Amino acid sequence: MRDWLRREPVVLVRGLGARLWDDEGREYLDANSSIWTNLHGHSHPRIVGAIRSQLGKVAHVSALGFANEPASRFAAELIDAARGPGRDGRKLAKVFYSDDGSTAIETALKLAYEYARRTGPKSGKPRFLSVRGGYHGDTIGAVSLGHIDLFHKAYQGLLFRADAVMAPYCYRCPYNRAPADRRDARLGRKCAWECVDQVANKLSKARSRGRPYAAFVVEPRIQGAAGMIPQPDGWLSRVAALVRSHGALLVTDEVMTGFGRAGGRGILASQAEGVTPDLAALAKGITGGTLPMAATLATRRVFDAFLGEYSEFKTFFHGHSYTANPLGAAAGRASLALLRAKAGTLARERLAVRMDEQLERLWTHPNVGDIRRVGLVAGVELVRDWRTKVPYALEEQAGIRVCAGMAKRGVLTRAIGNVVVLMPPYCTTRAELARMVDAMEESIREEFGARSV
Ligand SMILES: Cc1ncc(COP(=O)(O)O)c(C=O)c1O
């Protein structure tokens, strides 16, 4: 807090495409997509037009006992877009709206809890399993599911217990199964999926003790706030099959990964692995980064557990004043249409290839330990030396210093500890992307020296 008070913040007043301007007219590139929310660029005319047009009709109406056109249409479109090449015979069928990622998770958590109470074993309280390093938001339920001590430990007394399994953090694999480092082929041995075995053990033990898990909660394909940690291909589908075979629900937190951010052509990252969750939380990019809105998608099986006659009081007792906000839904519909257009899909695929091309040159720096990209998310992990992988202490602010250097060069992004994030809006041009990576490279060299491997 003192650091924040010591500095004058950059006051952002305008945006267009991947660019932002401050109150002194200085131009920046938004290399963090405004905290992972922006998809198609700032002030996109289609989205702005949709919000304006809805504003001319009505800005908000209650969803308690009423419906509104944009929200109902958007729900149908989300369900259609979430229909993946699922090989598991499941289908998401219903949408519950809320306001942000944390509330979308809170909704999923309460649905899973109540579903388990109504349909599962009667002994004990429903229990949850999630992934070490996982981050699911800052409300109490979401914090309980998370496993980042720095953010979560202080609130321990307020939380319920969620068990954790190891993350498949290949770069720091405790079994030394990391994919071979291009700079040293001796690193890494053949992966035998020990991390998946650990999930299997955890699920089996819980079941044999008569206290099976109600749900497994996971950020699919890549963990965000843990430090941009990708899951190797096949991890999610293997884990999903195990979770199912133990009778637990699969809850995917697609708050960061959804809407194409973690790649693939669908709106859910899990679609890329042929996995359909029982509950999926979407937020951040849902309105293209314009208005706060979120959605929790559920299968018909989960929905049906809440059906009953009035006197049974089986309804889902949960809601927010701005649930199903028509302005947000109008923005969401416009954003989804852009996302699903063929030109949009091709542009995203092109941008992903360009990110690899641009980031390639950072491998020559000895303080760059790992470069990870999934879809249109990349993380560059800074280390003391690439050979030893020893991390910088948090107090050294390695990532923060690199980001400050990038801001000086007109590129805004944010680090997660030692991991510098590159998450460009989908409209970022080749030249803009090159400027983002130039700024990162120059800033790394400025902070840690200009040596090369
Ligand atoms: C995976 C994930 N889930 C949930 C959240 C919480 O979202 P919000 O900040 O919109 O509450 C975040 C935010 O970064 C996230 O990355």
PDB file of N, CA, C and O and ligand atoms in Angstrom, residues 36 100-103 105 135-137 219 253 255-256 283-284, ligand 1:
ATOM      1  N   TRP A  36      -7.035  -9.130 -18.266  1.00  0.00           N
ATOM      2  CA  TRP A  36      -7.491 -10.367 -18.897  1.00  0.00           C
ATOM      3  C   TRP A  36      -8.959 -10.307 -19.338  1.00  0.00           C
ATOM      4  O   TRP A  36      -9.575 -11.342 -19.590  1.00  0.00           O
ATOM      5  N   ASP A 100     -19.273 -11.151 -11.804  1.00  0.00           N
ATOM      6  CA  ASP A 100     -17.829 -11.229 -12.047  1.00  0.00           C
ATOM      7  C   ASP A 100     -17.347 -12.660 -11.820  1.00  0.00           C
ATOM      8  O   ASP A 100     -18.156 -13.538 -11.499  1.00  0.00           O
ATOM      9  N   GLY A 101     -16.064 -12.861 -11.964  1.00  0.00           N
ATOM     10  CA  GLY A 101     -15.545 -14.224 -11.873  1.00  0.00           C
ATOM     11  C   GLY A 101     -15.806 -14.856 -10.512  1.00  0.00           C
ATOM     12  O   GLY A 101     -16.173 -16.034 -10.418  1.00  0.00           O
ATOM     13  N   SER A 102     -15.607 -14.073  -9.462  1.00  0.00           N
ATOM     14  CA  SER A 102     -15.787 -14.619  -8.114  1.00  0.00           C
ATOM     15  C   SER A 102     -17.228 -15.060  -7.903  1.00  0.00           C
ATOM     16  O   SER A 102     -17.483 -16.133  -7.336  1.00  0.00           O
ATOM     17  N   THR A 103     -18.174 -14.264  -8.350  1.00  0.00           N
ATOM     18  CA  THR A 103     -19.582 -14.634  -8.121  1.00  0.00           C
ATOM     19  C   THR A 103     -19.985 -15.798  -9.031  1.00  0.00           C
ATOM     20  O   THR A 103     -20.850 -16.596  -8.655  1.00  0.00           O
ATOM     21  N   ILE A 105     -18.043 -18.279  -9.695  1.00  0.00           N
ATOM     22  CA  ILE A 105     -17.520 -19.444  -8.971  1.00  0.00           C
ATOM     23  C   ILE A 105     -18.372 -19.724  -7.744  1.00  0.00           C
ATOM     24  O   ILE A 105     -18.702 -20.876  -7.436  1.00  0.00           O
ATOM     25  N   TYR A 135      -6.480 -20.281  -8.329  1.00  0.00           N
ATOM     26  CA  TYR A 135      -7.080 -19.006  -7.901  1.00  0.00           C
ATOM     27  C   TYR A 135      -8.463 -18.929  -8.527  1.00  0.00           C
ATOM     28  O   TYR A 135      -8.615 -19.084  -9.736  1.00  0.00           O
ATOM     29  N   HIS A 136      -9.469 -18.665  -7.678  1.00  0.00           N
ATOM     30  CA  HIS A 136     -10.840 -18.659  -8.195  1.00  0.00           C
ATOM     31  C   HIS A 136     -11.609 -17.411  -7.820  1.00  0.00           C
ATOM     32  O   HIS A 136     -12.824 -17.366  -8.011  1.00  0.00           O
ATOM     33  N   GLY A 137     -10.911 -16.406  -7.264  1.00  0.00           N
ATOM     34  CA  GLY A 137     -11.592 -15.161  -6.928  1.00  0.00           C
ATOM     35  C   GLY A 137     -11.396 -14.803  -5.469  1.00  0.00           C
ATOM     36  O   GLY A 137     -10.748 -15.545  -4.714  1.00  0.00           O
ATOM     37  N   GLU A 219      -8.969 -24.752 -13.104  1.00  0.00           N
ATOM     38  CA  GLU A 219      -8.813 -23.834 -14.245  1.00  0.00           C
ATOM     39  C   GLU A 219      -8.321 -24.704 -15.403  1.00  0.00           C
ATOM     40  O   GLU A 219      -7.208 -25.241 -15.327  1.00  0.00           O
ATOM     41  N   ASP A 253     -13.278 -23.591 -14.014  1.00  0.00           N
ATOM     42  CA  ASP A 253     -13.214 -22.142 -13.849  1.00  0.00           C
ATOM     43  C   ASP A 253     -12.623 -21.581 -15.144  1.00  0.00           C
ATOM     44  O   ASP A 253     -11.406 -21.586 -15.335  1.00  0.00           O
ATOM     45  N   VAL A 255     -12.933 -18.524 -16.121  1.00  0.00           N
ATOM     46  CA  VAL A 255     -12.981 -17.057 -16.001  1.00  0.00           C
ATOM     47  C   VAL A 255     -11.872 -16.412 -16.836  1.00  0.00           C
ATOM     48  O   VAL A 255     -12.106 -15.436 -17.553  1.00  0.00           O
ATOM     49  N   MET A 256     -10.655 -16.972 -16.761  1.00  0.00           N
ATOM     50  CA  MET A 256      -9.577 -16.440 -17.593  1.00  0.00           C
ATOM     51  C   MET A 256      -9.508 -17.143 -18.947  1.00  0.00           C
ATOM     52  O   MET A 256      -9.296 -16.512 -19.975  1.00  0.00           O
ATOM     53  N   ALA A 283     -16.497 -15.360 -17.072  1.00  0.00           N
ATOM     54  CA  ALA A 283     -16.611 -13.934 -16.717  1.00  0.00           C
ATOM     55  C   ALA A 283     -15.601 -13.173 -17.583  1.00  0.00           C
ATOM     56  O   ALA A 283     -15.507 -13.453 -18.770  1.00  0.00           O
ATOM     57  N   LYS A 284     -14.860 -12.270 -17.001  1.00  0.00           N
ATOM     58  CA  LYS A 284     -13.815 -11.479 -17.664  1.00  0.00           C
ATOM     59  C   LYS A 284     -14.151 -11.102 -19.118  1.00  0.00           C
ATOM     60  O   LYS A 284     -14.719 -10.061 -19.357  1.00  0.00           O
TER      61      LYS A 284
HETATM   62  C1  LIG B   1      -9.346 -18.272 -12.965  1.00  0.00           C
HETATM   63  C2  LIG B   1      -9.997 -17.121 -12.247  1.00  0.00           C
HETATM   64  N1  LIG B   1     -11.142 -17.323 -11.578  1.00  0.00           N
HETATM   65  C3  LIG B   1     -11.785 -16.330 -10.943  1.00  0.00           C
HETATM   66  C4  LIG B   1     -11.276 -15.045 -10.953  1.00  0.00           C
HETATM   67  C5  LIG B   1     -11.998 -13.941 -10.243  1.00  0.00           C
HETATM   68  O1  LIG B   1     -12.584 -13.090 -11.166  1.00  0.00           O
HETATM   69  P1  LIG B   1     -13.054 -11.618 -10.741  1.00  0.00           P
HETATM   70  O2  LIG B   1     -11.804 -10.850 -10.477  1.00  0.00           O
HETATM   71  O3  LIG B   1     -13.807 -11.127 -11.934  1.00  0.00           O
HETATM   72  O4  LIG B   1     -13.900 -11.762  -9.531  1.00  0.00           O
HETATM   73  C6  LIG B   1     -10.082 -14.789 -11.636  1.00  0.00           C
HETATM   74  C7  LIG B   1      -9.507 -13.438 -11.651  1.00  0.00           C
HETATM   75  O5  LIG B   1      -8.392 -13.202 -12.011  1.00  0.00           O
HETATM   76  C8  LIG B   1      -9.430 -15.846 -12.299  1.00  0.00           C
HETATM   77  O6  LIG B   1      -8.288 -15.673 -12.971  1.00  0.00           O
END
